[in-house]
């Protein structure tokens, strides 16, 4: 909840600063302004300042809640307690009570620390020492060196002078003490707001691991080879799906017979997630490259067929009649009217299909692969190498974003008439 509130606060502050202060200070170019209309995609363009601030905000919050060394200390969220703390427990036995002090050292999980040595003191309850790792809890068997133990009827009745019963909790400096069902104090250090490195390492740790894998490789393959295998599978599967799906979509858009024949099949397969086909594809083609290509082909096929069908169906009949009135043949109508007017829909479908294929190949590599981004993520997760997992996720997102931007650029070059009626 706290990260979400911080994110919303940054969004609101950036919005008002950029749109109400910075942009108002720059003279407006009224000749370039457009009236936003539905169907005119070029009327709204992304605010570049908003995009840059959005990315920086994500990395800022990542650093804030991981205690990154890239940020000054005052920007760090409160971290987990580290150091030495003490609490006093009161033991009762045979109608008598006695106090003893427990000294606890809280240390980073990756740092080995010795249990502190303490003077046991007088009385039947003896002083104790214990060590607990950050983000962990530790049962402190306080009666292990007491003169009177649980077998003698001794029990803990108070922590720092505050009465306690099994299941109850008393908060102390640096953490809290909960009495277990058997009457043993369980110390939990204060966790703070930062994420444990096991779950979310700092940005510099992920970057360091990326450099290491880029130079040394991962499981006998370089990082470029892993990403190259994934990209190759996506491109081949997408191209085959497009080569089959686009003609199929054109046929469904131009022929009642083809539409009636293939529409039930396409509409049946369209909502089936490609991941649901993985077991069947493995049975059919095994776990090698052929099976992955077939899976990606099926992921792209239905999307491209529907996009081509929608593109043909969306051609205005007035344009067809105008072409006929000028003496155009059926092939000329197909070449100069149907195909150009359907290309915007096809490019939109291609962007969607590439995104689906990219996500599908990663999932397919999670199941069975010796190379690929998905294999890296799955293998790293088995050994709790979270930095490699996050590295893989970031690289997958960056490559996917790059593919989409490349297709948008190709669309602007090849279909400049999109959104212009």
mmCIF file with all atom_site columns, N, CA and C in Angstrom, residues 266-311:
data_model
loop_
_atom_site.group_PDB
_atom_site.id
_atom_site.type_symbol
_atom_site.label_atom_id
_atom_site.label_alt_id
_atom_site.label_comp_id
_atom_site.label_asym_id
_atom_site.label_entity_id
_atom_site.label_seq_id
_atom_site.pdbx_PDB_ins_code
_atom_site.Cartn_x
_atom_site.Cartn_y
_atom_site.Cartn_z
_atom_site.occupancy
_atom_site.B_iso_or_equiv
_atom_site.pdbx_formal_charge
_atom_site.auth_seq_id
_atom_site.auth_comp_id
_atom_site.auth_asym_id
_atom_site.auth_atom_id
_atom_site.pdbx_PDB_model_num
ATOM 1   N N  . UNK A 1 266 ? -11.752 -20.938 -36.431 1.00 0.00 ? 266 UNK A N  1
ATOM 2   C CA . UNK A 1 266 ? -10.996 -19.788 -35.950 1.00 0.00 ? 266 UNK A CA 1
ATOM 3   C C  . UNK A 1 266 ? -11.563 -19.274 -34.633 1.00 0.00 ? 266 UNK A C  1
ATOM 4   N N  . UNK A 1 267 ? -12.884 -19.152 -34.557 1.00 0.00 ? 267 UNK A N  1
ATOM 5   C CA . UNK A 1 267 ? -13.507 -18.625 -33.345 1.00 0.00 ? 267 UNK A CA 1
ATOM 6   C C  . UNK A 1 267 ? -13.398 -19.604 -32.180 1.00 0.00 ? 267 UNK A C  1
ATOM 7   N N  . UNK A 1 268 ? -13.272 -20.904 -32.496 1.00 0.00 ? 268 UNK A N  1
ATOM 8   C CA . UNK A 1 268 ? -13.079 -21.892 -31.435 1.00 0.00 ? 268 UNK A CA 1
ATOM 9   C C  . UNK A 1 268 ? -11.657 -21.821 -30.881 1.00 0.00 ? 268 UNK A C  1
ATOM 10  N N  . UNK A 1 269 ? -10.679 -21.662 -31.779 1.00 0.00 ? 269 UNK A N  1
ATOM 11  C CA . UNK A 1 269 ? -9.280  -21.662 -31.342 1.00 0.00 ? 269 UNK A CA 1
ATOM 12  C C  . UNK A 1 269 ? -8.836  -20.318 -30.783 1.00 0.00 ? 269 UNK A C  1
ATOM 13  N N  . UNK A 1 270 ? -9.521  -19.230 -31.179 1.00 0.00 ? 270 UNK A N  1
ATOM 14  C CA . UNK A 1 270 ? -9.084  -17.896 -30.762 1.00 0.00 ? 270 UNK A CA 1
ATOM 15  C C  . UNK A 1 270 ? -8.998  -17.737 -29.248 1.00 0.00 ? 270 UNK A C  1
ATOM 16  N N  . UNK A 1 271 ? -9.997  -18.186 -28.461 1.00 0.00 ? 271 UNK A N  1
ATOM 17  C CA . UNK A 1 271 ? -9.892  -17.968 -27.009 1.00 0.00 ? 271 UNK A CA 1
ATOM 18  C C  . UNK A 1 271 ? -9.034  -19.001 -26.280 1.00 0.00 ? 271 UNK A C  1
ATOM 19  N N  . UNK A 1 272 ? -8.536  -20.025 -26.998 1.00 0.00 ? 272 UNK A N  1
ATOM 20  C CA . UNK A 1 272 ? -7.718  -21.045 -26.339 1.00 0.00 ? 272 UNK A CA 1
ATOM 21  C C  . UNK A 1 272 ? -6.313  -20.488 -26.123 1.00 0.00 ? 272 UNK A C  1
ATOM 22  N N  . UNK A 1 273 ? -5.837  -20.376 -24.896 1.00 0.00 ? 273 UNK A N  1
ATOM 23  C CA . UNK A 1 273 ? -4.489  -19.847 -24.655 1.00 0.00 ? 273 UNK A CA 1
ATOM 24  C C  . UNK A 1 273 ? -3.436  -20.751 -25.289 1.00 0.00 ? 273 UNK A C  1
ATOM 25  N N  . UNK A 1 274 ? -2.419  -20.183 -25.922 1.00 0.00 ? 274 UNK A N  1
ATOM 26  C CA . UNK A 1 274 ? -1.365  -21.021 -26.506 1.00 0.00 ? 274 UNK A CA 1
ATOM 27  C C  . UNK A 1 274 ? -0.707  -21.937 -25.482 1.00 0.00 ? 274 UNK A C  1
ATOM 28  N N  . UNK A 1 275 ? -0.628  -21.481 -24.219 1.00 0.00 ? 275 UNK A N  1
ATOM 29  C CA . UNK A 1 275 ? 0.010   -22.315 -23.198 1.00 0.00 ? 275 UNK A CA 1
ATOM 30  C C  . UNK A 1 275 ? -0.762  -23.609 -22.972 1.00 0.00 ? 275 UNK A C  1
ATOM 31  N N  . UNK A 1 276 ? -2.083  -23.579 -23.219 1.00 0.00 ? 276 UNK A N  1
ATOM 32  C CA . UNK A 1 276 ? -2.873  -24.798 -23.041 1.00 0.00 ? 276 UNK A CA 1
ATOM 33  C C  . UNK A 1 276 ? -2.529  -25.850 -24.084 1.00 0.00 ? 276 UNK A C  1
ATOM 34  N N  . UNK A 1 277 ? -1.889  -25.429 -25.169 1.00 0.00 ? 277 UNK A N  1
ATOM 35  C CA . UNK A 1 277 ? -1.540  -26.359 -26.242 1.00 0.00 ? 277 UNK A CA 1
ATOM 36  C C  . UNK A 1 277 ? -0.180  -27.010 -26.026 1.00 0.00 ? 277 UNK A C  1
ATOM 37  N N  . UNK A 1 278 ? 0.583   -26.536 -25.030 1.00 0.00 ? 278 UNK A N  1
ATOM 38  C CA . UNK A 1 278 ? 1.927   -27.065 -24.835 1.00 0.00 ? 278 UNK A CA 1
ATOM 39  C C  . UNK A 1 278 ? 1.945   -28.581 -24.634 1.00 0.00 ? 278 UNK A C  1
ATOM 40  N N  . UNK A 1 279 ? 1.100   -29.153 -23.745 1.00 0.00 ? 279 UNK A N  1
ATOM 41  C CA . UNK A 1 279 ? 1.140   -30.620 -23.596 1.00 0.00 ? 279 UNK A CA 1
ATOM 42  C C  . UNK A 1 279 ? 0.853   -31.353 -24.894 1.00 0.00 ? 279 UNK A C  1
ATOM 43  N N  . UNK A 1 280 ? -0.109  -30.857 -25.671 1.00 0.00 ? 280 UNK A N  1
ATOM 44  C CA . UNK A 1 280 ? -0.462  -31.524 -26.924 1.00 0.00 ? 280 UNK A CA 1
ATOM 45  C C  . UNK A 1 280 ? 0.669   -31.416 -27.939 1.00 0.00 ? 280 UNK A C  1
ATOM 46  N N  . UNK A 1 281 ? 1.286   -30.248 -28.018 1.00 0.00 ? 281 UNK A N  1
ATOM 47  C CA . UNK A 1 281 ? 2.392   -30.063 -28.959 1.00 0.00 ? 281 UNK A CA 1
ATOM 48  C C  . UNK A 1 281 ? 3.572   -30.947 -28.571 1.00 0.00 ? 281 UNK A C  1
ATOM 49  N N  . UNK A 1 282 ? 3.834   -31.092 -27.279 1.00 0.00 ? 282 UNK A N  1
ATOM 50  C CA . UNK A 1 282 ? 4.920   -31.970 -26.837 1.00 0.00 ? 282 UNK A CA 1
ATOM 51  C C  . UNK A 1 282 ? 4.646   -33.408 -27.243 1.00 0.00 ? 282 UNK A C  1
ATOM 52  N N  . UNK A 1 283 ? 3.388   -33.825 -27.118 1.00 0.00 ? 283 UNK A N  1
ATOM 53  C CA . UNK A 1 283 ? 3.028   -35.189 -27.528 1.00 0.00 ? 283 UNK A CA 1
ATOM 54  C C  . UNK A 1 283 ? 3.218   -35.360 -29.024 1.00 0.00 ? 283 UNK A C  1
ATOM 55  N N  . UNK A 1 284 ? 2.833   -34.346 -29.795 1.00 0.00 ? 284 UNK A N  1
ATOM 56  C CA . UNK A 1 284 ? 2.917   -34.428 -31.248 1.00 0.00 ? 284 UNK A CA 1
ATOM 57  C C  . UNK A 1 284 ? 4.355   -34.319 -31.768 1.00 0.00 ? 284 UNK A C  1
ATOM 58  N N  . UNK A 1 285 ? 5.073   -33.327 -31.270 1.00 0.00 ? 285 UNK A N  1
ATOM 59  C CA . UNK A 1 285 ? 6.365   -32.992 -31.880 1.00 0.00 ? 285 UNK A CA 1
ATOM 60  C C  . UNK A 1 285 ? 7.532   -33.075 -30.919 1.00 0.00 ? 285 UNK A C  1
ATOM 61  N N  . UNK A 1 286 ? 7.322   -33.484 -29.682 1.00 0.00 ? 286 UNK A N  1
ATOM 62  C CA . UNK A 1 286 ? 8.406   -33.588 -28.731 1.00 0.00 ? 286 UNK A CA 1
ATOM 63  C C  . UNK A 1 286 ? 8.786   -32.235 -28.141 1.00 0.00 ? 286 UNK A C  1
ATOM 64  N N  . UNK A 1 287 ? 9.925   -32.189 -27.463 1.00 0.00 ? 287 UNK A N  1
ATOM 65  C CA . UNK A 1 287 ? 10.338  -30.978 -26.757 1.00 0.00 ? 287 UNK A CA 1
ATOM 66  C C  . UNK A 1 287 ? 11.420  -30.214 -27.513 1.00 0.00 ? 287 UNK A C  1
ATOM 67  N N  . UNK A 1 288 ? 11.687  -30.616 -28.763 1.00 0.00 ? 288 UNK A N  1
ATOM 68  C CA . UNK A 1 288 ? 12.721  -29.956 -29.538 1.00 0.00 ? 288 UNK A CA 1
ATOM 69  C C  . UNK A 1 288 ? 12.234  -28.660 -30.170 1.00 0.00 ? 288 UNK A C  1
ATOM 70  N N  . UNK A 1 289 ? 13.020  -28.161 -31.123 1.00 0.00 ? 289 UNK A N  1
ATOM 71  C CA . UNK A 1 289 ? 12.709  -26.894 -31.768 1.00 0.00 ? 289 UNK A CA 1
ATOM 72  C C  . UNK A 1 289 ? 11.423  -26.964 -32.568 1.00 0.00 ? 289 UNK A C  1
ATOM 73  N N  . UNK A 1 290 ? 11.151  -28.113 -33.174 1.00 0.00 ? 290 UNK A N  1
ATOM 74  C CA . UNK A 1 290 ? 9.939   -28.236 -33.999 1.00 0.00 ? 290 UNK A CA 1
ATOM 75  C C  . UNK A 1 290 ? 8.694   -27.978 -33.179 1.00 0.00 ? 290 UNK A C  1
ATOM 76  N N  . UNK A 1 291 ? 8.649   -28.531 -31.994 1.00 0.00 ? 291 UNK A N  1
ATOM 77  C CA . UNK A 1 291 ? 7.480   -28.336 -31.145 1.00 0.00 ? 291 UNK A CA 1
ATOM 78  C C  . UNK A 1 291 ? 7.286   -26.873 -30.773 1.00 0.00 ? 291 UNK A C  1
ATOM 79  N N  . UNK A 1 292 ? 8.370   -26.178 -30.478 1.00 0.00 ? 292 UNK A N  1
ATOM 80  C CA . UNK A 1 292 ? 8.257   -24.761 -30.114 1.00 0.00 ? 292 UNK A CA 1
ATOM 81  C C  . UNK A 1 292 ? 7.799   -23.921 -31.301 1.00 0.00 ? 292 UNK A C  1
ATOM 82  N N  . UNK A 1 293 ? 8.317   -24.222 -32.497 1.00 0.00 ? 293 UNK A N  1
ATOM 83  C CA . UNK A 1 293 ? 7.896   -23.483 -33.692 1.00 0.00 ? 293 UNK A CA 1
ATOM 84  C C  . UNK A 1 293 ? 6.421   -23.718 -33.971 1.00 0.00 ? 293 UNK A C  1
ATOM 85  N N  . UNK A 1 294 ? 5.970   -24.948 -33.827 1.00 0.00 ? 294 UNK A N  1
ATOM 86  C CA . UNK A 1 294 ? 4.548   -25.251 -34.044 1.00 0.00 ? 294 UNK A CA 1
ATOM 87  C C  . UNK A 1 294 ? 3.678   -24.486 -33.056 1.00 0.00 ? 294 UNK A C  1
ATOM 88  N N  . UNK A 1 295 ? 4.109   -24.440 -31.809 1.00 0.00 ? 295 UNK A N  1
ATOM 89  C CA . UNK A 1 295 ? 3.337   -23.721 -30.790 1.00 0.00 ? 295 UNK A CA 1
ATOM 90  C C  . UNK A 1 295 ? 3.235   -22.236 -31.133 1.00 0.00 ? 295 UNK A C  1
ATOM 91  N N  . UNK A 1 296 ? 4.336   -21.644 -31.566 1.00 0.00 ? 296 UNK A N  1
ATOM 92  C CA . UNK A 1 296 ? 4.329   -20.221 -31.912 1.00 0.00 ? 296 UNK A CA 1
ATOM 93  C C  . UNK A 1 296 ? 3.539   -19.973 -33.194 1.00 0.00 ? 296 UNK A C  1
ATOM 94  N N  . UNK A 1 297 ? 3.599   -20.909 -34.112 1.00 0.00 ? 297 UNK A N  1
ATOM 95  C CA . UNK A 1 297 ? 2.784   -20.816 -35.326 1.00 0.00 ? 297 UNK A CA 1
ATOM 96  C C  . UNK A 1 297 ? 1.298   -20.780 -34.975 1.00 0.00 ? 297 UNK A C  1
ATOM 97  N N  . UNK A 1 298 ? 0.873   -21.648 -34.076 1.00 0.00 ? 298 UNK A N  1
ATOM 98  C CA . UNK A 1 298 ? -0.533  -21.667 -33.669 1.00 0.00 ? 298 UNK A CA 1
ATOM 99  C C  . UNK A 1 298 ? -0.904  -20.413 -32.880 1.00 0.00 ? 298 UNK A C  1
ATOM 100 N N  . UNK A 1 299 ? 0.058   -19.863 -32.130 1.00 0.00 ? 299 UNK A N  1
ATOM 101 C CA . UNK A 1 299 ? -0.225  -18.642 -31.376 1.00 0.00 ? 299 UNK A CA 1
ATOM 102 C C  . UNK A 1 299 ? -0.477  -17.460 -32.305 1.00 0.00 ? 299 UNK A C  1
ATOM 103 N N  . UNK A 1 300 ? 0.255   -17.401 -33.436 1.00 0.00 ? 300 UNK A N  1
ATOM 104 C CA . UNK A 1 300 ? 0.126   -16.274 -34.362 1.00 0.00 ? 300 UNK A CA 1
ATOM 105 C C  . UNK A 1 300 ? -0.961  -16.491 -35.403 1.00 0.00 ? 300 UNK A C  1
ATOM 106 N N  . UNK A 1 301 ? -1.246  -17.747 -35.742 1.00 0.00 ? 301 UNK A N  1
ATOM 107 C CA . UNK A 1 301 ? -2.146  -18.046 -36.862 1.00 0.00 ? 301 UNK A CA 1
ATOM 108 C C  . UNK A 1 301 ? -3.513  -17.410 -36.710 1.00 0.00 ? 301 UNK A C  1
ATOM 109 N N  . UNK A 1 302 ? -4.164  -17.647 -35.589 1.00 0.00 ? 302 UNK A N  1
ATOM 110 C CA . UNK A 1 302 ? -5.551  -17.197 -35.427 1.00 0.00 ? 302 UNK A CA 1
ATOM 111 C C  . UNK A 1 302 ? -5.623  -15.677 -35.313 1.00 0.00 ? 302 UNK A C  1
ATOM 112 N N  . UNK A 1 303 ? -4.638  -15.075 -34.675 1.00 0.00 ? 303 UNK A N  1
ATOM 113 C CA . UNK A 1 303 ? -4.632  -13.610 -34.553 1.00 0.00 ? 303 UNK A CA 1
ATOM 114 C C  . UNK A 1 303 ? -4.493  -12.963 -35.925 1.00 0.00 ? 303 UNK A C  1
ATOM 115 N N  . UNK A 1 304 ? -3.576  -13.475 -36.737 1.00 0.00 ? 304 UNK A N  1
ATOM 116 C CA . UNK A 1 304 ? -3.368  -12.900 -38.067 1.00 0.00 ? 304 UNK A CA 1
ATOM 117 C C  . UNK A 1 304 ? -4.569  -13.151 -38.969 1.00 0.00 ? 304 UNK A C  1
ATOM 118 N N  . UNK A 1 305 ? -5.200  -14.311 -38.843 1.00 0.00 ? 305 UNK A N  1
ATOM 119 C CA . UNK A 1 305 ? -6.390  -14.598 -39.662 1.00 0.00 ? 305 UNK A CA 1
ATOM 120 C C  . UNK A 1 305 ? -7.525  -13.643 -39.310 1.00 0.00 ? 305 UNK A C  1
ATOM 121 N N  . UNK A 1 306 ? -7.744  -13.429 -38.023 1.00 0.00 ? 306 UNK A N  1
ATOM 122 C CA . UNK A 1 306 ? -8.824  -12.519 -37.602 1.00 0.00 ? 306 UNK A CA 1
ATOM 123 C C  . UNK A 1 306 ? -8.514  -11.089 -38.017 1.00 0.00 ? 306 UNK A C  1
ATOM 124 N N  . UNK A 1 307 ? -7.238  -10.674 -37.913 1.00 0.00 ? 307 UNK A N  1
ATOM 125 C CA . UNK A 1 307 ? -6.864  -9.316  -38.299 1.00 0.00 ? 307 UNK A CA 1
ATOM 126 C C  . UNK A 1 307 ? -7.078  -9.101  -39.791 1.00 0.00 ? 307 UNK A C  1
ATOM 127 N N  . UNK A 1 308 ? -6.666  -10.069 -40.626 1.00 0.00 ? 308 UNK A N  1
ATOM 128 C CA . UNK A 1 308 ? -6.859  -9.936  -42.071 1.00 0.00 ? 308 UNK A CA 1
ATOM 129 C C  . UNK A 1 308 ? -8.350  -9.954  -42.424 1.00 0.00 ? 308 UNK A C  1
ATOM 130 N N  . UNK A 1 309 ? -9.098  -10.809 -41.766 1.00 0.00 ? 309 UNK A N  1
ATOM 131 C CA . UNK A 1 309 ? -10.550 -10.851 -42.020 1.00 0.00 ? 309 UNK A CA 1
ATOM 132 C C  . UNK A 1 309 ? -11.197 -9.523  -41.646 1.00 0.00 ? 309 UNK A C  1
ATOM 133 N N  . UNK A 1 310 ? -10.814 -8.967  -40.499 1.00 0.00 ? 310 UNK A N  1
ATOM 134 C CA . UNK A 1 310 ? -11.376 -7.685  -40.080 1.00 0.00 ? 310 UNK A CA 1
ATOM 135 C C  . UNK A 1 310 ? -10.966 -6.574  -41.038 1.00 0.00 ? 310 UNK A C  1
ATOM 136 N N  . UNK A 1 311 ? -9.724  -6.628  -41.536 1.00 0.00 ? 311 UNK A N  1
ATOM 137 C CA . UNK A 1 311 ? -9.276  -5.614  -42.482 1.00 0.00 ? 311 UNK A CA 1
ATOM 138 C C  . UNK A 1 311 ? -10.066 -5.619  -43.765 1.00 0.00 ? 311 UNK A C  1
#
